[in-house]
Amino acid sequence: MTNDSIVATIKSSPVRVLTGDVAMWFLVLAELTVFAILFICFAVARAFNQPLFVEGQAQLHPTLGLINTLALIFSSFWLALAINYYRQQQVRSTQITLVLSILCAVVYMVVKYHEYQLLWQAGFSVTTNTFFTLYFFITLFHYLHVIAGVLLIIYLFTKATTATTHSNLYESIGVYWHAVDIIWIILFPILYVISQ
Amino acid sequence: MNNPDKQSQQRNLVALLALLLLTVLSANIRYTESLSLSLLALLFVVFKAWFVTHYFMELSHAPSLWCNLLFSYIVIIPSVLGIIYYVAR
């Protein structure tokens, strides 16, 4: 019986197990806490200067924000499928789903970069006002996490060439990537949707 | 007996469809005039984050401590944001 089949047996039983490495979960909790502080800073700053934030939000591109949200959701979905295929030792399916996950993440990166370019061309930068300082700081910080995530998924792809058992590694990186997705899920409405 | 991996894939697909639906609904909320209605987008955040944690992150069969920690996060943060937005309206 392989390690993965033992894990699969445990998962189908009533015993509750945490997927991935516990260290990764602590890292994710730390990251989520940092972003929570940033979200609250954004909301409080908005509360003190609402007209400035409403005006700033009007300069953003909601369609690009929507495309980015969908890209990250699809990327998370493909990675979750890749982990499932990896557990079943289906190398080809794992590789295909990992490539799809990477492609969706690249779509996010390209679209976000395009949005930054549009804002820079329109004369908005980190120093424009409080809204754009927070906007660029939070989204660029998230962008760095996306770059790290894409590199990690590419690393998973290089490991998916043979039917070996590294499912803990796959699950850990999956946990990180889904956390990056959750952060964007919270960011999307506060930047693009709630504009009153 | 059903294959647990097959079931997991089906659940992921359902979660994806729910996430897409909630995202499109959230995006349309932008065009409403009322702040109270636009705060619905933060309620959708709770459901979307729950789908991601419960199905993609597989917290549905994780120890309850981790489930509760993540679930608290996805409920408390949008709630705090909603309260700040509502108070400052």
PDB file of C-alpha atoms in Angstrom:
ATOM      1  CA  MET A   1       0.000   0.000   0.000  1.00  0.00           C
ATOM      2  CA  THR A   2       1.509   3.355  -1.039  1.00  0.00           C
ATOM      3  CA  ASN A   3       1.504   6.470   1.140  1.00  0.00           C
ATOM      4  CA  ASP A   4      -1.066   8.079  -1.144  1.00  0.00           C
ATOM      5  CA  SER A   5      -3.462   5.154  -0.957  1.00  0.00           C
ATOM      6  CA  ILE A   6      -3.158   5.287   2.854  1.00  0.00           C
ATOM      7  CA  VAL A   7      -3.984   9.023   2.712  1.00  0.00           C
ATOM      8  CA  ALA A   8      -6.913   8.326   0.341  1.00  0.00           C
ATOM      9  CA  THR A   9      -8.203   5.637   2.726  1.00  0.00           C
ATOM     10  CA  ILE A  10      -7.959   8.016   5.687  1.00  0.00           C
ATOM     11  CA  LYS A  11      -9.753  10.756   3.725  1.00  0.00           C
ATOM     12  CA  SER A  12     -12.662   8.473   2.881  1.00  0.00           C
ATOM     13  CA  SER A  13     -12.938   7.463   6.558  1.00  0.00           C
ATOM     14  CA  PRO A  14     -14.474   9.591   9.351  1.00  0.00           C
ATOM     15  CA  VAL A  15     -10.933  10.450  10.633  1.00  0.00           C
ATOM     16  CA  ARG A  16     -10.250  14.180  10.046  1.00  0.00           C
ATOM     17  CA  VAL A  17      -6.880  15.017   8.476  1.00  0.00           C
ATOM     18  CA  LEU A  18      -5.318  18.305   7.386  1.00  0.00           C
ATOM     19  CA  THR A  19      -4.186  18.285   3.755  1.00  0.00           C
ATOM     20  CA  GLY A  20      -0.661  19.553   3.151  1.00  0.00           C
ATOM     21  CA  ASP A  21       2.054  20.537   5.594  1.00  0.00           C
ATOM     22  CA  VAL A  22       1.056  22.164   8.906  1.00  0.00           C
ATOM     23  CA  ALA A  23       3.892  24.693   8.404  1.00  0.00           C
ATOM     24  CA  MET A  24       2.200  25.852   5.185  1.00  0.00           C
ATOM     25  CA  TRP A  25      -1.072  26.355   7.053  1.00  0.00           C
ATOM     26  CA  PHE A  26       0.715  28.549   9.624  1.00  0.00           C
ATOM     27  CA  LEU A  27       2.302  30.540   6.757  1.00  0.00           C
ATOM     28  CA  VAL A  28      -1.125  30.943   5.153  1.00  0.00           C
ATOM     29  CA  LEU A  29      -2.628  32.126   8.465  1.00  0.00           C
ATOM     30  CA  ALA A  30       0.195  34.686   8.794  1.00  0.00           C
ATOM     31  CA  GLU A  31      -0.378  35.909   5.217  1.00  0.00           C
ATOM     32  CA  LEU A  32      -4.131  36.136   5.724  1.00  0.00           C
ATOM     33  CA  THR A  33      -3.567  38.155   8.917  1.00  0.00           C
ATOM     34  CA  VAL A  34      -1.270  40.637   7.118  1.00  0.00           C
ATOM     35  CA  PHE A  35      -3.830  41.098   4.340  1.00  0.00           C
ATOM     36  CA  ALA A  36      -6.662  41.432   6.896  1.00  0.00           C
ATOM     37  CA  ILE A  37      -4.796  44.371   8.460  1.00  0.00           C
ATOM     38  CA  LEU A  38      -4.366  45.933   4.992  1.00  0.00           C
ATOM     39  CA  PHE A  39      -8.075  45.455   4.157  1.00  0.00           C
ATOM     40  CA  ILE A  40      -9.105  47.117   7.423  1.00  0.00           C
ATOM     41  CA  CYS A  41      -6.600  49.978   6.849  1.00  0.00           C
ATOM     42  CA  PHE A  42      -8.160  50.488   3.396  1.00  0.00           C
ATOM     43  CA  ALA A  43     -11.712  50.530   4.812  1.00  0.00           C
ATOM     44  CA  VAL A  44     -10.791  52.911   7.661  1.00  0.00           C
ATOM     45  CA  ALA A  45      -8.897  55.268   5.309  1.00  0.00           C
ATOM     46  CA  ARG A  46     -11.943  55.202   3.007  1.00  0.00           C
ATOM     47  CA  ALA A  47     -14.235  56.033   5.923  1.00  0.00           C
ATOM     48  CA  PHE A  48     -12.194  59.189   6.645  1.00  0.00           C
ATOM     49  CA  ASN A  49     -12.025  60.360   3.017  1.00  0.00           C
ATOM     50  CA  GLN A  50     -14.907  58.810   1.108  1.00  0.00           C
ATOM     51  CA  PRO A  51     -15.091  61.247  -1.869  1.00  0.00           C
ATOM     52  CA  LEU A  52     -11.382  60.679  -2.644  1.00  0.00           C
ATOM     53  CA  PHE A  53     -11.820  56.892  -2.583  1.00  0.00           C
ATOM     54  CA  VAL A  54     -15.026  56.979  -4.671  1.00  0.00           C
ATOM     55  CA  GLU A  55     -13.217  59.153  -7.236  1.00  0.00           C
ATOM     56  CA  GLY A  56     -10.193  56.813  -7.187  1.00  0.00           C
ATOM     57  CA  GLN A  57     -12.348  53.708  -7.610  1.00  0.00           C
ATOM     58  CA  ALA A  58     -14.008  55.331 -10.635  1.00  0.00           C
ATOM     59  CA  GLN A  59     -10.592  55.333 -12.360  1.00  0.00           C
ATOM     60  CA  LEU A  60     -10.223  51.543 -11.990  1.00  0.00           C
ATOM     61  CA  HIS A  61     -11.332  49.076 -14.653  1.00  0.00           C
ATOM     62  CA  PRO A  62     -14.071  46.773 -13.235  1.00  0.00           C
ATOM     63  CA  THR A  63     -14.092  44.523 -16.318  1.00  0.00           C
ATOM     64  CA  LEU A  64     -10.389  43.800 -15.860  1.00  0.00           C
ATOM     65  CA  GLY A  65     -11.040  43.159 -12.164  1.00  0.00           C
ATOM     66  CA  LEU A  66     -13.785  40.683 -13.098  1.00  0.00           C
ATOM     67  CA  ILE A  67     -11.514  38.913 -15.624  1.00  0.00           C
ATOM     68  CA  ASN A  68      -8.809  38.641 -12.944  1.00  0.00           C
ATOM     69  CA  THR A  69     -11.243  37.192 -10.420  1.00  0.00           C
ATOM     70  CA  LEU A  70     -12.436  34.582 -12.913  1.00  0.00           C
ATOM     71  CA  ALA A  71      -8.823  33.773 -13.908  1.00  0.00           C
ATOM     72  CA  LEU A  72      -7.793  33.110 -10.295  1.00  0.00           C
ATOM     73  CA  ILE A  73     -10.924  31.041  -9.583  1.00  0.00           C
ATOM     74  CA  PHE A  74     -10.269  28.883 -12.669  1.00  0.00           C
ATOM     75  CA  SER A  75      -6.590  28.580 -11.727  1.00  0.00           C
ATOM     76  CA  SER A  76      -7.539  27.367  -8.218  1.00  0.00           C
ATOM     77  CA  PHE A  77     -10.035  24.907  -9.701  1.00  0.00           C
ATOM     78  CA  TRP A  78      -7.476  23.417 -12.112  1.00  0.00           C
ATOM     79  CA  LEU A  79      -4.921  23.089  -9.308  1.00  0.00           C
ATOM     80  CA  ALA A  80      -7.467  21.327  -7.072  1.00  0.00           C
ATOM     81  CA  LEU A  81      -8.136  18.920  -9.966  1.00  0.00           C
ATOM     82  CA  ALA A  82      -4.388  18.461 -10.553  1.00  0.00           C
ATOM     83  CA  ILE A  83      -3.934  17.410  -6.915  1.00  0.00           C
ATOM     84  CA  ASN A  84      -6.743  14.864  -7.311  1.00  0.00           C
ATOM     85  CA  TYR A  85      -5.208  13.462 -10.488  1.00  0.00           C
ATOM     86  CA  TYR A  86      -1.787  13.311  -8.839  1.00  0.00           C
ATOM     87  CA  ARG A  87      -3.208  11.242  -5.973  1.00  0.00           C
ATOM     88  CA  GLN A  88      -4.591   8.836  -8.582  1.00  0.00           C
ATOM     89  CA  GLN A  89      -1.117   8.798 -10.202  1.00  0.00           C
ATOM     90  CA  GLN A  90      -2.539  10.015 -13.534  1.00  0.00           C
ATOM     91  CA  VAL A  91       0.595  11.804 -14.742  1.00  0.00           C
ATOM     92  CA  ARG A  92      -0.787  13.098 -18.062  1.00  0.00           C
ATOM     93  CA  SER A  93      -3.976  14.537 -16.518  1.00  0.00           C
ATOM     94  CA  THR A  94      -1.929  16.091 -13.703  1.00  0.00           C
ATOM     95  CA  GLN A  95       0.353  17.813 -16.213  1.00  0.00           C
ATOM     96  CA  ILE A  96      -2.554  19.109 -18.330  1.00  0.00           C
ATOM     97  CA  THR A  97      -4.430  20.534 -15.338  1.00  0.00           C
ATOM     98  CA  LEU A  98      -1.238  22.105 -13.958  1.00  0.00           C
ATOM     99  CA  VAL A  99      -0.613  23.813 -17.317  1.00  0.00           C
ATOM    100  CA  LEU A 100      -4.218  25.093 -17.334  1.00  0.00           C
ATOM    101  CA  SER A 101      -3.742  26.401 -13.780  1.00  0.00           C
ATOM    102  CA  ILE A 102      -0.505  28.181 -14.800  1.00  0.00           C
ATOM    103  CA  LEU A 103      -2.149  29.648 -17.930  1.00  0.00           C
ATOM    104  CA  CYS A 104      -5.035  31.093 -15.889  1.00  0.00           C
ATOM    105  CA  ALA A 105      -2.537  32.600 -13.418  1.00  0.00           C
ATOM    106  CA  VAL A 106      -0.577  34.099 -16.338  1.00  0.00           C
ATOM    107  CA  VAL A 107      -3.836  35.618 -17.646  1.00  0.00           C
ATOM    108  CA  TYR A 108      -4.225  37.266 -14.224  1.00  0.00           C
ATOM    109  CA  MET A 109      -0.637  38.578 -14.318  1.00  0.00           C
ATOM    110  CA  VAL A 110      -0.940  39.966 -17.857  1.00  0.00           C
ATOM    111  CA  VAL A 111      -4.337  41.598 -17.234  1.00  0.00           C
ATOM    112  CA  LYS A 112      -3.193  43.114 -13.928  1.00  0.00           C
ATOM    113  CA  TYR A 113      -0.026  44.460 -15.564  1.00  0.00           C
ATOM    114  CA  HIS A 114      -2.179  45.947 -18.339  1.00  0.00           C
ATOM    115  CA  GLU A 115      -4.377  47.622 -15.722  1.00  0.00           C
ATOM    116  CA  TYR A 116      -1.287  49.087 -13.989  1.00  0.00           C
ATOM    117  CA  GLN A 117      -0.096  50.403 -17.373  1.00  0.00           C
ATOM    118  CA  LEU A 118      -3.469  52.051 -18.061  1.00  0.00           C
ATOM    119  CA  LEU A 119      -3.372  53.735 -14.654  1.00  0.00           C
ATOM    120  CA  TRP A 120       0.245  54.897 -15.083  1.00  0.00           C
ATOM    121  CA  GLN A 121      -0.550  56.271 -18.552  1.00  0.00           C
ATOM    122  CA  ALA A 122      -3.507  58.153 -17.062  1.00  0.00           C
ATOM    123  CA  GLY A 123      -1.085  59.748 -14.584  1.00  0.00           C
ATOM    124  CA  PHE A 124      -1.917  57.746 -11.457  1.00  0.00           C
ATOM    125  CA  SER A 125       0.897  56.375  -9.306  1.00  0.00           C
ATOM    126  CA  VAL A 126       1.662  55.361  -5.716  1.00  0.00           C
ATOM    127  CA  THR A 127       2.180  59.017  -4.788  1.00  0.00           C
ATOM    128  CA  THR A 128      -1.050  60.380  -6.347  1.00  0.00           C
ATOM    129  CA  ASN A 129      -3.179  60.168  -3.179  1.00  0.00           C
ATOM    130  CA  THR A 130      -4.073  57.874  -0.251  1.00  0.00           C
ATOM    131  CA  PHE A 131      -6.385  55.757  -2.390  1.00  0.00           C
ATOM    132  CA  PHE A 132      -3.749  54.984  -5.015  1.00  0.00           C
ATOM    133  CA  THR A 133      -1.028  54.460  -2.371  1.00  0.00           C
ATOM    134  CA  LEU A 134      -3.177  51.783  -0.727  1.00  0.00           C
ATOM    135  CA  TYR A 135      -4.427  50.417  -4.065  1.00  0.00           C
ATOM    136  CA  PHE A 136      -0.916  49.937  -5.498  1.00  0.00           C
ATOM    137  CA  PHE A 137       0.539  48.690  -2.200  1.00  0.00           C
ATOM    138  CA  ILE A 138      -2.146  46.040  -1.587  1.00  0.00           C
ATOM    139  CA  THR A 139      -2.479  44.857  -5.202  1.00  0.00           C
ATOM    140  CA  LEU A 140       1.297  44.807  -5.848  1.00  0.00           C
ATOM    141  CA  PHE A 141       1.810  42.846  -2.614  1.00  0.00           C
ATOM    142  CA  HIS A 142      -0.844  40.395  -3.828  1.00  0.00           C
ATOM    143  CA  TYR A 143       0.800  40.353  -7.298  1.00  0.00           C
ATOM    144  CA  LEU A 144       4.088  39.251  -5.685  1.00  0.00           C
ATOM    145  CA  HIS A 145       2.214  36.370  -4.051  1.00  0.00           C
ATOM    146  CA  VAL A 146       0.771  35.407  -7.437  1.00  0.00           C
ATOM    147  CA  ILE A 147       4.276  35.394  -9.002  1.00  0.00           C
ATOM    148  CA  ALA A 148       5.536  33.173  -6.143  1.00  0.00           C
ATOM    149  CA  GLY A 149       2.504  30.902  -6.613  1.00  0.00           C
ATOM    150  CA  VAL A 150       3.076  30.555 -10.363  1.00  0.00           C
ATOM    151  CA  LEU A 151       6.741  29.638  -9.775  1.00  0.00           C
ATOM    152  CA  LEU A 152       5.644  27.020  -7.224  1.00  0.00           C
ATOM    153  CA  ILE A 153       3.086  25.524  -9.650  1.00  0.00           C
ATOM    154  CA  ILE A 154       5.755  25.424 -12.392  1.00  0.00           C
ATOM    155  CA  TYR A 155       7.945  23.559  -9.881  1.00  0.00           C
ATOM    156  CA  LEU A 156       5.060  21.104  -9.311  1.00  0.00           C
ATOM    157  CA  PHE A 157       4.853  20.628 -13.086  1.00  0.00           C
ATOM    158  CA  THR A 158       8.530  19.639 -13.201  1.00  0.00           C
ATOM    159  CA  LYS A 159       7.827  17.103 -10.412  1.00  0.00           C
ATOM    160  CA  ALA A 160       4.822  15.632 -12.266  1.00  0.00           C
ATOM    161  CA  THR A 161       6.868  13.760 -14.872  1.00  0.00           C
ATOM    162  CA  THR A 162       6.680  10.405 -13.089  1.00  0.00           C
ATOM    163  CA  ALA A 163       4.060   8.695 -10.947  1.00  0.00           C
ATOM    164  CA  THR A 164       5.906   9.297  -7.680  1.00  0.00           C
ATOM    165  CA  THR A 165       4.284  10.203  -4.401  1.00  0.00           C
ATOM    166  CA  HIS A 166       4.815  13.800  -3.323  1.00  0.00           C
ATOM    167  CA  SER A 167       1.148  14.552  -2.654  1.00  0.00           C
ATOM    168  CA  ASN A 168       2.016  16.439   0.557  1.00  0.00           C
ATOM    169  CA  LEU A 169       4.049  18.915  -1.534  1.00  0.00           C
ATOM    170  CA  TYR A 170       1.178  19.276  -4.020  1.00  0.00           C
ATOM    171  CA  GLU A 171      -1.357  19.822  -1.261  1.00  0.00           C
ATOM    172  CA  SER A 172       0.843  22.376   0.529  1.00  0.00           C
ATOM    173  CA  ILE A 173       1.323  24.471  -2.611  1.00  0.00           C
ATOM    174  CA  GLY A 174      -2.399  24.063  -3.329  1.00  0.00           C
ATOM    175  CA  VAL A 175      -3.237  25.470   0.115  1.00  0.00           C
ATOM    176  CA  TYR A 176      -0.997  28.490  -0.582  1.00  0.00           C
ATOM    177  CA  TRP A 177      -2.534  29.086  -4.006  1.00  0.00           C
ATOM    178  CA  HIS A 178      -6.107  28.850  -2.733  1.00  0.00           C
ATOM    179  CA  ALA A 179      -5.231  31.362   0.023  1.00  0.00           C
ATOM    180  CA  VAL A 180      -3.964  33.766  -2.677  1.00  0.00           C
ATOM    181  CA  ASP A 181      -7.330  33.233  -4.410  1.00  0.00           C
ATOM    182  CA  ILE A 182      -9.272  33.990  -1.176  1.00  0.00           C
ATOM    183  CA  ILE A 183      -7.326  37.243  -0.733  1.00  0.00           C
ATOM    184  CA  TRP A 184      -8.329  38.361  -4.241  1.00  0.00           C
ATOM    185  CA  ILE A 185     -11.938  37.269  -3.617  1.00  0.00           C
ATOM    186  CA  ILE A 186     -12.019  39.747  -0.693  1.00  0.00           C
ATOM    187  CA  LEU A 187     -10.133  42.449  -2.650  1.00  0.00           C
ATOM    188  CA  PHE A 188     -12.430  42.350  -5.689  1.00  0.00           C
ATOM    189  CA  PRO A 189     -15.566  43.845  -4.039  1.00  0.00           C
ATOM    190  CA  ILE A 190     -13.719  46.406  -1.906  1.00  0.00           C
ATOM    191  CA  LEU A 191     -11.799  47.758  -4.913  1.00  0.00           C
ATOM    192  CA  TYR A 192     -14.203  47.330  -7.820  1.00  0.00           C
ATOM    193  CA  VAL A 193     -17.739  46.672  -6.575  1.00  0.00           C
ATOM    194  CA  ILE A 194     -18.565  48.814  -3.518  1.00  0.00           C
ATOM    195  CA  SER A 195     -18.164  52.268  -5.011  1.00  0.00           C
ATOM    196  CA  GLN A 196     -20.895  54.305  -3.273  1.00  0.00           C
TER     197      GLN A 196
ATOM    198  CA  MET B   1     -18.777   2.089  -3.375  1.00  0.00           C
ATOM    199  CA  ASN B   2     -18.157   5.421  -5.152  1.00  0.00           C
ATOM    200  CA  ASN B   3     -14.597   6.501  -5.865  1.00  0.00           C
ATOM    201  CA  PRO B   4     -13.785   9.293  -3.316  1.00  0.00           C
ATOM    202  CA  ASP B   5     -11.531  11.068  -5.856  1.00  0.00           C
ATOM    203  CA  LYS B   6     -14.344  11.087  -8.448  1.00  0.00           C
ATOM    204  CA  GLN B   7     -16.725  12.516  -5.834  1.00  0.00           C
ATOM    205  CA  SER B   8     -14.124  15.127  -4.927  1.00  0.00           C
ATOM    206  CA  GLN B   9     -13.823  16.190  -8.590  1.00  0.00           C
ATOM    207  CA  GLN B  10     -17.603  16.521  -8.873  1.00  0.00           C
ATOM    208  CA  ARG B  11     -17.704  18.637  -5.707  1.00  0.00           C
ATOM    209  CA  ASN B  12     -14.921  20.854  -7.093  1.00  0.00           C
ATOM    210  CA  LEU B  13     -16.935  21.352 -10.288  1.00  0.00           C
ATOM    211  CA  VAL B  14     -20.038  22.349  -8.303  1.00  0.00           C
ATOM    212  CA  ALA B  15     -17.885  24.758  -6.243  1.00  0.00           C
ATOM    213  CA  LEU B  16     -16.481  26.269  -9.463  1.00  0.00           C
ATOM    214  CA  LEU B  17     -19.960  26.878 -10.877  1.00  0.00           C
ATOM    215  CA  ALA B  18     -21.112  28.456  -7.605  1.00  0.00           C
ATOM    216  CA  LEU B  19     -17.995  30.675  -7.528  1.00  0.00           C
ATOM    217  CA  LEU B  20     -18.568  31.825 -11.118  1.00  0.00           C
ATOM    218  CA  LEU B  21     -22.228  32.597 -10.434  1.00  0.00           C
ATOM    219  CA  LEU B  22     -21.453  34.577  -7.260  1.00  0.00           C
ATOM    220  CA  THR B  23     -18.637  36.474  -9.014  1.00  0.00           C
ATOM    221  CA  VAL B  24     -20.892  37.547 -11.885  1.00  0.00           C
ATOM    222  CA  LEU B  25     -23.613  38.570  -9.390  1.00  0.00           C
ATOM    223  CA  SER B  26     -21.036  40.566  -7.368  1.00  0.00           C
ATOM    224  CA  ALA B  27     -19.833  42.359 -10.484  1.00  0.00           C
ATOM    225  CA  ASN B  28     -23.415  43.424 -11.322  1.00  0.00           C
ATOM    226  CA  ILE B  29     -23.968  44.798  -7.806  1.00  0.00           C
ATOM    227  CA  ARG B  30     -21.558  47.614  -8.792  1.00  0.00           C
ATOM    228  CA  TYR B  31     -24.357  49.246 -10.765  1.00  0.00           C
ATOM    229  CA  THR B  32     -26.757  49.562  -7.821  1.00  0.00           C
ATOM    230  CA  GLU B  33     -27.230  52.938  -6.145  1.00  0.00           C
ATOM    231  CA  SER B  34     -27.798  51.623  -2.628  1.00  0.00           C
ATOM    232  CA  LEU B  35     -24.853  50.988  -0.288  1.00  0.00           C
ATOM    233  CA  SER B  36     -26.874  48.419   1.690  1.00  0.00           C
ATOM    234  CA  LEU B  37     -27.413  46.428  -1.497  1.00  0.00           C
ATOM    235  CA  SER B  38     -23.793  46.762  -2.560  1.00  0.00           C
ATOM    236  CA  LEU B  39     -22.740  45.349   0.829  1.00  0.00           C
ATOM    237  CA  LEU B  40     -24.337  42.110  -0.433  1.00  0.00           C
ATOM    238  CA  ALA B  41     -21.053  41.706  -2.325  1.00  0.00           C
ATOM    239  CA  LEU B  42     -19.353  41.181   1.054  1.00  0.00           C
ATOM    240  CA  LEU B  43     -21.921  38.494   1.921  1.00  0.00           C
ATOM    241  CA  PHE B  44     -21.057  36.810  -1.391  1.00  0.00           C
ATOM    242  CA  VAL B  45     -17.382  36.959  -0.327  1.00  0.00           C
ATOM    243  CA  VAL B  46     -18.226  34.767   2.686  1.00  0.00           C
ATOM    244  CA  PHE B  47     -19.906  32.150   0.468  1.00  0.00           C
ATOM    245  CA  LYS B  48     -17.142  32.282  -2.168  1.00  0.00           C
ATOM    246  CA  ALA B  49     -14.360  31.944   0.412  1.00  0.00           C
ATOM    247  CA  TRP B  50     -16.303  29.083   2.035  1.00  0.00           C
ATOM    248  CA  PHE B  51     -16.475  27.224  -1.296  1.00  0.00           C
ATOM    249  CA  VAL B  52     -12.725  27.671  -1.780  1.00  0.00           C
ATOM    250  CA  THR B  53     -11.778  26.582   1.753  1.00  0.00           C
ATOM    251  CA  HIS B  54     -14.346  23.790   2.032  1.00  0.00           C
ATOM    252  CA  TYR B  55     -13.819  22.163  -1.369  1.00  0.00           C
ATOM    253  CA  PHE B  56     -10.570  23.353  -3.004  1.00  0.00           C
ATOM    254  CA  MET B  57      -8.554  23.474   0.251  1.00  0.00           C
ATOM    255  CA  GLU B  58     -10.354  20.326   1.466  1.00  0.00           C
ATOM    256  CA  LEU B  59     -11.095  21.729   4.915  1.00  0.00           C
ATOM    257  CA  SER B  60     -14.310  19.676   4.924  1.00  0.00           C
ATOM    258  CA  HIS B  61     -12.320  16.755   6.323  1.00  0.00           C
ATOM    259  CA  ALA B  62      -9.723  18.740   8.292  1.00  0.00           C
ATOM    260  CA  PRO B  63      -9.568  18.892  12.110  1.00  0.00           C
ATOM    261  CA  SER B  64     -12.259  21.187  13.480  1.00  0.00           C
ATOM    262  CA  LEU B  65      -9.693  23.648  14.906  1.00  0.00           C
ATOM    263  CA  TRP B  66      -8.448  24.517  11.395  1.00  0.00           C
ATOM    264  CA  CYS B  67     -11.981  24.564   9.967  1.00  0.00           C
ATOM    265  CA  ASN B  68     -13.074  26.984  12.689  1.00  0.00           C
ATOM    266  CA  LEU B  69      -9.977  29.188  12.272  1.00  0.00           C
ATOM    267  CA  LEU B  70     -10.428  29.626   8.526  1.00  0.00           C
ATOM    268  CA  PHE B  71     -14.207  29.912   8.782  1.00  0.00           C
ATOM    269  CA  SER B  72     -13.826  32.626  11.458  1.00  0.00           C
ATOM    270  CA  TYR B  73     -11.512  34.535   9.135  1.00  0.00           C
ATOM    271  CA  ILE B  74     -13.851  34.405   6.154  1.00  0.00           C
ATOM    272  CA  VAL B  75     -16.797  35.543   8.292  1.00  0.00           C
ATOM    273  CA  ILE B  76     -15.092  38.123  10.545  1.00  0.00           C
ATOM    274  CA  ILE B  77     -13.083  40.060   7.920  1.00  0.00           C
ATOM    275  CA  PRO B  78     -15.986  40.761   5.499  1.00  0.00           C
ATOM    276  CA  SER B  79     -18.224  41.550   8.528  1.00  0.00           C
ATOM    277  CA  VAL B  80     -15.729  44.080   9.926  1.00  0.00           C
ATOM    278  CA  LEU B  81     -15.341  45.651   6.474  1.00  0.00           C
ATOM    279  CA  GLY B  82     -19.128  45.785   6.074  1.00  0.00           C
ATOM    280  CA  ILE B  83     -19.559  47.461   9.478  1.00  0.00           C
ATOM    281  CA  ILE B  84     -16.876  50.087   8.674  1.00  0.00           C
ATOM    282  CA  TYR B  85     -18.469  50.819   5.280  1.00  0.00           C
ATOM    283  CA  TYR B  86     -21.958  51.014   6.794  1.00  0.00           C
ATOM    284  CA  VAL B  87     -20.956  53.266   9.697  1.00  0.00           C
ATOM    285  CA  ALA B  88     -19.031  55.612   7.366  1.00  0.00           C
ATOM    286  CA  ARG B  89     -21.842  55.940   4.785  1.00  0.00           C
TER     287      ARG B  89
END
